[in-house]
PDB file of C-alpha atoms in Angstrom:
ATOM      1  CA  UNK A 275     -43.472  25.701 -19.010  1.00 52.00           C
ATOM      2  CA  UNK A 276     -42.744  22.653 -21.028  1.00 46.00           C
ATOM      3  CA  UNK A 277     -43.849  19.191 -20.046  1.00 51.00           C
ATOM      4  CA  UNK A 278     -40.786  17.629 -21.703  1.00 63.00           C
ATOM      5  CA  UNK A 279     -38.071  19.797 -20.201  1.00 84.00           C
ATOM      6  CA  UNK A 280     -36.950  20.386 -16.636  1.00 91.00           C
ATOM      7  CA  UNK A 281     -37.387  23.332 -14.298  1.00 93.00           C
ATOM      8  CA  UNK A 282     -33.631  23.836 -14.712  1.00 94.00           C
ATOM      9  CA  UNK A 283     -33.896  24.204 -18.484  1.00 94.00           C
ATOM     10  CA  UNK A 284     -37.082  26.267 -18.353  1.00 94.00           C
ATOM     11  CA  UNK A 285     -35.640  28.881 -16.005  1.00 94.00           C
ATOM     12  CA  UNK A 286     -32.424  29.349 -17.981  1.00 94.00           C
ATOM     13  CA  UNK A 287     -29.968  26.688 -16.797  1.00 94.00           C
ATOM     14  CA  UNK A 288     -26.756  27.286 -14.885  1.00 93.00           C
ATOM     15  CA  UNK A 289     -26.647  31.061 -15.398  1.00 95.00           C
ATOM     16  CA  UNK A 290     -30.135  31.440 -13.950  1.00 95.00           C
ATOM     17  CA  UNK A 291     -29.354  29.149 -11.011  1.00 96.00           C
ATOM     18  CA  UNK A 292     -26.160  31.087 -10.243  1.00 96.00           C
ATOM     19  CA  UNK A 293     -28.141  34.346 -10.272  1.00 97.00           C
ATOM     20  CA  UNK A 294     -30.712  32.876  -7.881  1.00 97.00           C
ATOM     21  CA  UNK A 295     -28.013  31.541  -5.534  1.00 96.00           C
ATOM     22  CA  UNK A 296     -26.154  34.857  -5.556  1.00 97.00           C
ATOM     23  CA  UNK A 297     -29.345  36.750  -4.731  1.00 97.00           C
ATOM     24  CA  UNK A 298     -30.200  34.126  -2.083  1.00 97.00           C
ATOM     25  CA  UNK A 299     -26.880  34.540  -0.246  1.00 96.00           C
ATOM     26  CA  UNK A 300     -27.115  38.327  -0.423  1.00 96.00           C
ATOM     27  CA  UNK A 301     -30.435  38.008   1.418  1.00 97.00           C
ATOM     28  CA  UNK A 302     -29.218  35.376   3.898  1.00 96.00           C
ATOM     29  CA  UNK A 303     -26.053  37.262   4.834  1.00 95.00           C
ATOM     30  CA  UNK A 304     -28.065  40.466   5.365  1.00 97.00           C
ATOM     31  CA  UNK A 305     -30.343  38.638   7.824  1.00 97.00           C
ATOM     32  CA  UNK A 306     -29.248  39.125  11.444  1.00 97.00           C
ATOM     33  CA  UNK A 307     -30.808  35.791  12.462  1.00 96.00           C
ATOM     34  CA  UNK A 308     -28.936  33.827   9.798  1.00 96.00           C
ATOM     35  CA  UNK A 309     -25.607  35.618   9.395  1.00 94.00           C
ATOM     36  CA  UNK A 310     -23.997  33.980  12.471  1.00 94.00           C
ATOM     37  CA  UNK A 311     -24.477  30.521  10.924  1.00 93.00           C
ATOM     38  CA  UNK A 312     -22.077  31.547   8.143  1.00 92.00           C
ATOM     39  CA  UNK A 313     -19.305  33.283  10.122  1.00 90.00           C
ATOM     40  CA  UNK A 314     -16.703  30.545   9.651  1.00 88.00           C
ATOM     41  CA  UNK A 315     -17.903  29.310   6.264  1.00 90.00           C
ATOM     42  CA  UNK A 316     -15.986  29.232   3.002  1.00 92.00           C
ATOM     43  CA  UNK A 317     -18.640  31.078   1.005  1.00 93.00           C
ATOM     44  CA  UNK A 318     -17.164  30.244  -2.414  1.00 94.00           C
ATOM     45  CA  UNK A 319     -17.341  26.537  -1.580  1.00 92.00           C
ATOM     46  CA  UNK A 320     -20.833  26.919  -0.147  1.00 91.00           C
ATOM     47  CA  UNK A 321     -21.940  28.878  -3.230  1.00 94.00           C
ATOM     48  CA  UNK A 322     -20.704  26.052  -5.487  1.00 92.00           C
ATOM     49  CA  UNK A 323     -22.516  23.429  -3.410  1.00 88.00           C
ATOM     50  CA  UNK A 324     -25.716  25.493  -3.379  1.00 91.00           C
ATOM     51  CA  UNK A 325     -25.590  25.888  -7.180  1.00 93.00           C
ATOM     52  CA  UNK A 326     -25.227  22.102  -7.436  1.00 91.00           C
ATOM     53  CA  UNK A 327     -28.050  21.543  -4.964  1.00 88.00           C
ATOM     54  CA  UNK A 328     -30.527  23.930  -6.607  1.00 90.00           C
ATOM     55  CA  UNK A 329     -29.574  22.597 -10.040  1.00 92.00           C
ATOM     56  CA  UNK A 330     -30.175  19.022  -8.926  1.00 88.00           C
ATOM     57  CA  UNK A 331     -33.506  19.878  -7.253  1.00 87.00           C
ATOM     58  CA  UNK A 332     -34.560  21.655 -10.458  1.00 91.00           C
ATOM     59  CA  UNK A 333     -33.754  18.619 -12.607  1.00 91.00           C
ATOM     60  CA  UNK A 334     -30.514  19.929 -14.071  1.00 91.00           C
ATOM     61  CA  UNK A 335     -27.696  17.776 -15.446  1.00 88.00           C
ATOM     62  CA  UNK A 336     -25.801  18.128 -12.181  1.00 82.00           C
ATOM     63  CA  UNK A 337     -25.179  15.578  -9.480  1.00 74.00           C
ATOM     64  CA  UNK A 338     -25.027  17.063  -6.001  1.00 75.00           C
ATOM     65  CA  UNK A 339     -21.755  15.831  -4.515  1.00 76.00           C
ATOM     66  CA  UNK A 340     -21.901  17.609  -1.171  1.00 72.00           C
ATOM     67  CA  UNK A 341     -22.458  15.868   2.125  1.00 76.00           C
ATOM     68  CA  UNK A 342     -25.953  14.623   2.828  1.00 82.00           C
ATOM     69  CA  UNK A 343     -28.123  17.243   4.482  1.00 84.00           C
ATOM     70  CA  UNK A 344     -27.985  15.735   7.969  1.00 87.00           C
ATOM     71  CA  UNK A 345     -24.177  15.475   7.949  1.00 88.00           C
ATOM     72  CA  UNK A 346     -23.665  18.902   6.355  1.00 85.00           C
ATOM     73  CA  UNK A 347     -25.759  20.658   9.012  1.00 88.00           C
ATOM     74  CA  UNK A 348     -25.021  18.495  12.060  1.00 89.00           C
ATOM     75  CA  UNK A 349     -24.087  20.422  15.179  1.00 89.00           C
ATOM     76  CA  UNK A 350     -24.874  23.835  13.676  1.00 91.00           C
ATOM     77  CA  UNK A 351     -27.796  24.428  16.038  1.00 93.00           C
ATOM     78  CA  UNK A 352     -30.181  25.295  13.212  1.00 95.00           C
ATOM     79  CA  UNK A 353     -33.617  26.156  14.515  1.00 96.00           C
ATOM     80  CA  UNK A 354     -36.953  25.715  12.787  1.00 96.00           C
ATOM     81  CA  UNK A 355     -37.192  29.525  12.613  1.00 97.00           C
ATOM     82  CA  UNK A 356     -33.811  29.771  10.847  1.00 96.00           C
ATOM     83  CA  UNK A 357     -34.774  26.991   8.430  1.00 96.00           C
ATOM     84  CA  UNK A 358     -38.031  28.760   7.599  1.00 97.00           C
ATOM     85  CA  UNK A 359     -36.205  32.054   7.079  1.00 97.00           C
ATOM     86  CA  UNK A 360     -33.762  30.389   4.662  1.00 96.00           C
ATOM     87  CA  UNK A 361     -36.693  28.944   2.710  1.00 96.00           C
ATOM     88  CA  UNK A 362     -38.313  32.402   2.596  1.00 97.00           C
ATOM     89  CA  UNK A 363     -35.106  33.933   1.246  1.00 97.00           C
ATOM     90  CA  UNK A 364     -34.779  31.195  -1.371  1.00 96.00           C
ATOM     91  CA  UNK A 365     -38.374  31.713  -2.500  1.00 97.00           C
ATOM     92  CA  UNK A 366     -37.816  35.477  -2.694  1.00 98.00           C
ATOM     93  CA  UNK A 367     -34.607  35.004  -4.712  1.00 97.00           C
ATOM     94  CA  UNK A 368     -36.385  32.650  -7.108  1.00 96.00           C
ATOM     95  CA  UNK A 369     -39.217  35.142  -7.594  1.00 97.00           C
ATOM     96  CA  UNK A 370     -36.805  38.067  -7.990  1.00 97.00           C
ATOM     97  CA  UNK A 371     -35.125  36.123 -10.786  1.00 96.00           C
ATOM     98  CA  UNK A 372     -38.428  35.558 -12.607  1.00 95.00           C
ATOM     99  CA  UNK A 373     -38.851  31.886 -11.797  1.00 95.00           C
ATOM    100  CA  UNK A 374     -42.518  30.991 -12.390  1.00 96.00           C
ATOM    101  CA  UNK A 375     -44.541  30.529  -9.198  1.00 97.00           C
ATOM    102  CA  UNK A 376     -45.292  26.849  -9.911  1.00 95.00           C
ATOM    103  CA  UNK A 377     -41.539  26.199 -10.024  1.00 95.00           C
ATOM    104  CA  UNK A 378     -40.929  28.242  -6.890  1.00 95.00           C
ATOM    105  CA  UNK A 379     -43.503  26.066  -5.128  1.00 95.00           C
ATOM    106  CA  UNK A 380     -41.945  22.834  -6.426  1.00 93.00           C
ATOM    107  CA  UNK A 381     -38.431  23.844  -5.346  1.00 92.00           C
ATOM    108  CA  UNK A 382     -39.580  25.051  -1.928  1.00 94.00           C
ATOM    109  CA  UNK A 383     -41.535  21.807  -1.433  1.00 94.00           C
ATOM    110  CA  UNK A 384     -38.325  19.851  -2.093  1.00 91.00           C
ATOM    111  CA  UNK A 385     -36.436  22.053   0.373  1.00 91.00           C
ATOM    112  CA  UNK A 386     -39.194  21.724   3.006  1.00 93.00           C
ATOM    113  CA  UNK A 387     -38.841  17.939   2.833  1.00 93.00           C
ATOM    114  CA  UNK A 388     -35.283  18.355   4.166  1.00 92.00           C
ATOM    115  CA  UNK A 389     -36.276  20.152   7.365  1.00 94.00           C
ATOM    116  CA  UNK A 390     -35.945  17.108   9.646  1.00 94.00           C
ATOM    117  CA  UNK A 391     -32.394  16.530   8.361  1.00 92.00           C
ATOM    118  CA  UNK A 392     -31.318  20.180   8.791  1.00 94.00           C
ATOM    119  CA  UNK A 393     -33.020  21.380  11.974  1.00 95.00           C
ATOM    120  CA  UNK A 394     -31.351  20.086  15.136  1.00 90.00           C
ATOM    121  CA  UNK A 395     -32.659  22.404  17.854  1.00 78.00           C
TER     122      UNK A 395
END
């Protein structure tokens, strides 16, 4: 882990982020609690936004251009349990893709800070 580079660069850049996001959605869509949230979702668009989001959180040269978290998740009825499950799946996908634990913690901390904007039930 370099002190002069970013998490994004250290984990392998865009290819690594795409692998993490692919693994993440495999886990999410196999989860009976979470799958209904994605029934009417354009998954290719969501995948692209998630790659941007994770890249931005990890310090990559990507600007997240999706809606802000509150707007993007408004009216979806996301519970605290569902939010926690998504975070668990993201952490597992990061670990499965050999992201160092310190980076997993940093990324999950950034995601946890969004809970109030995402959870609306």
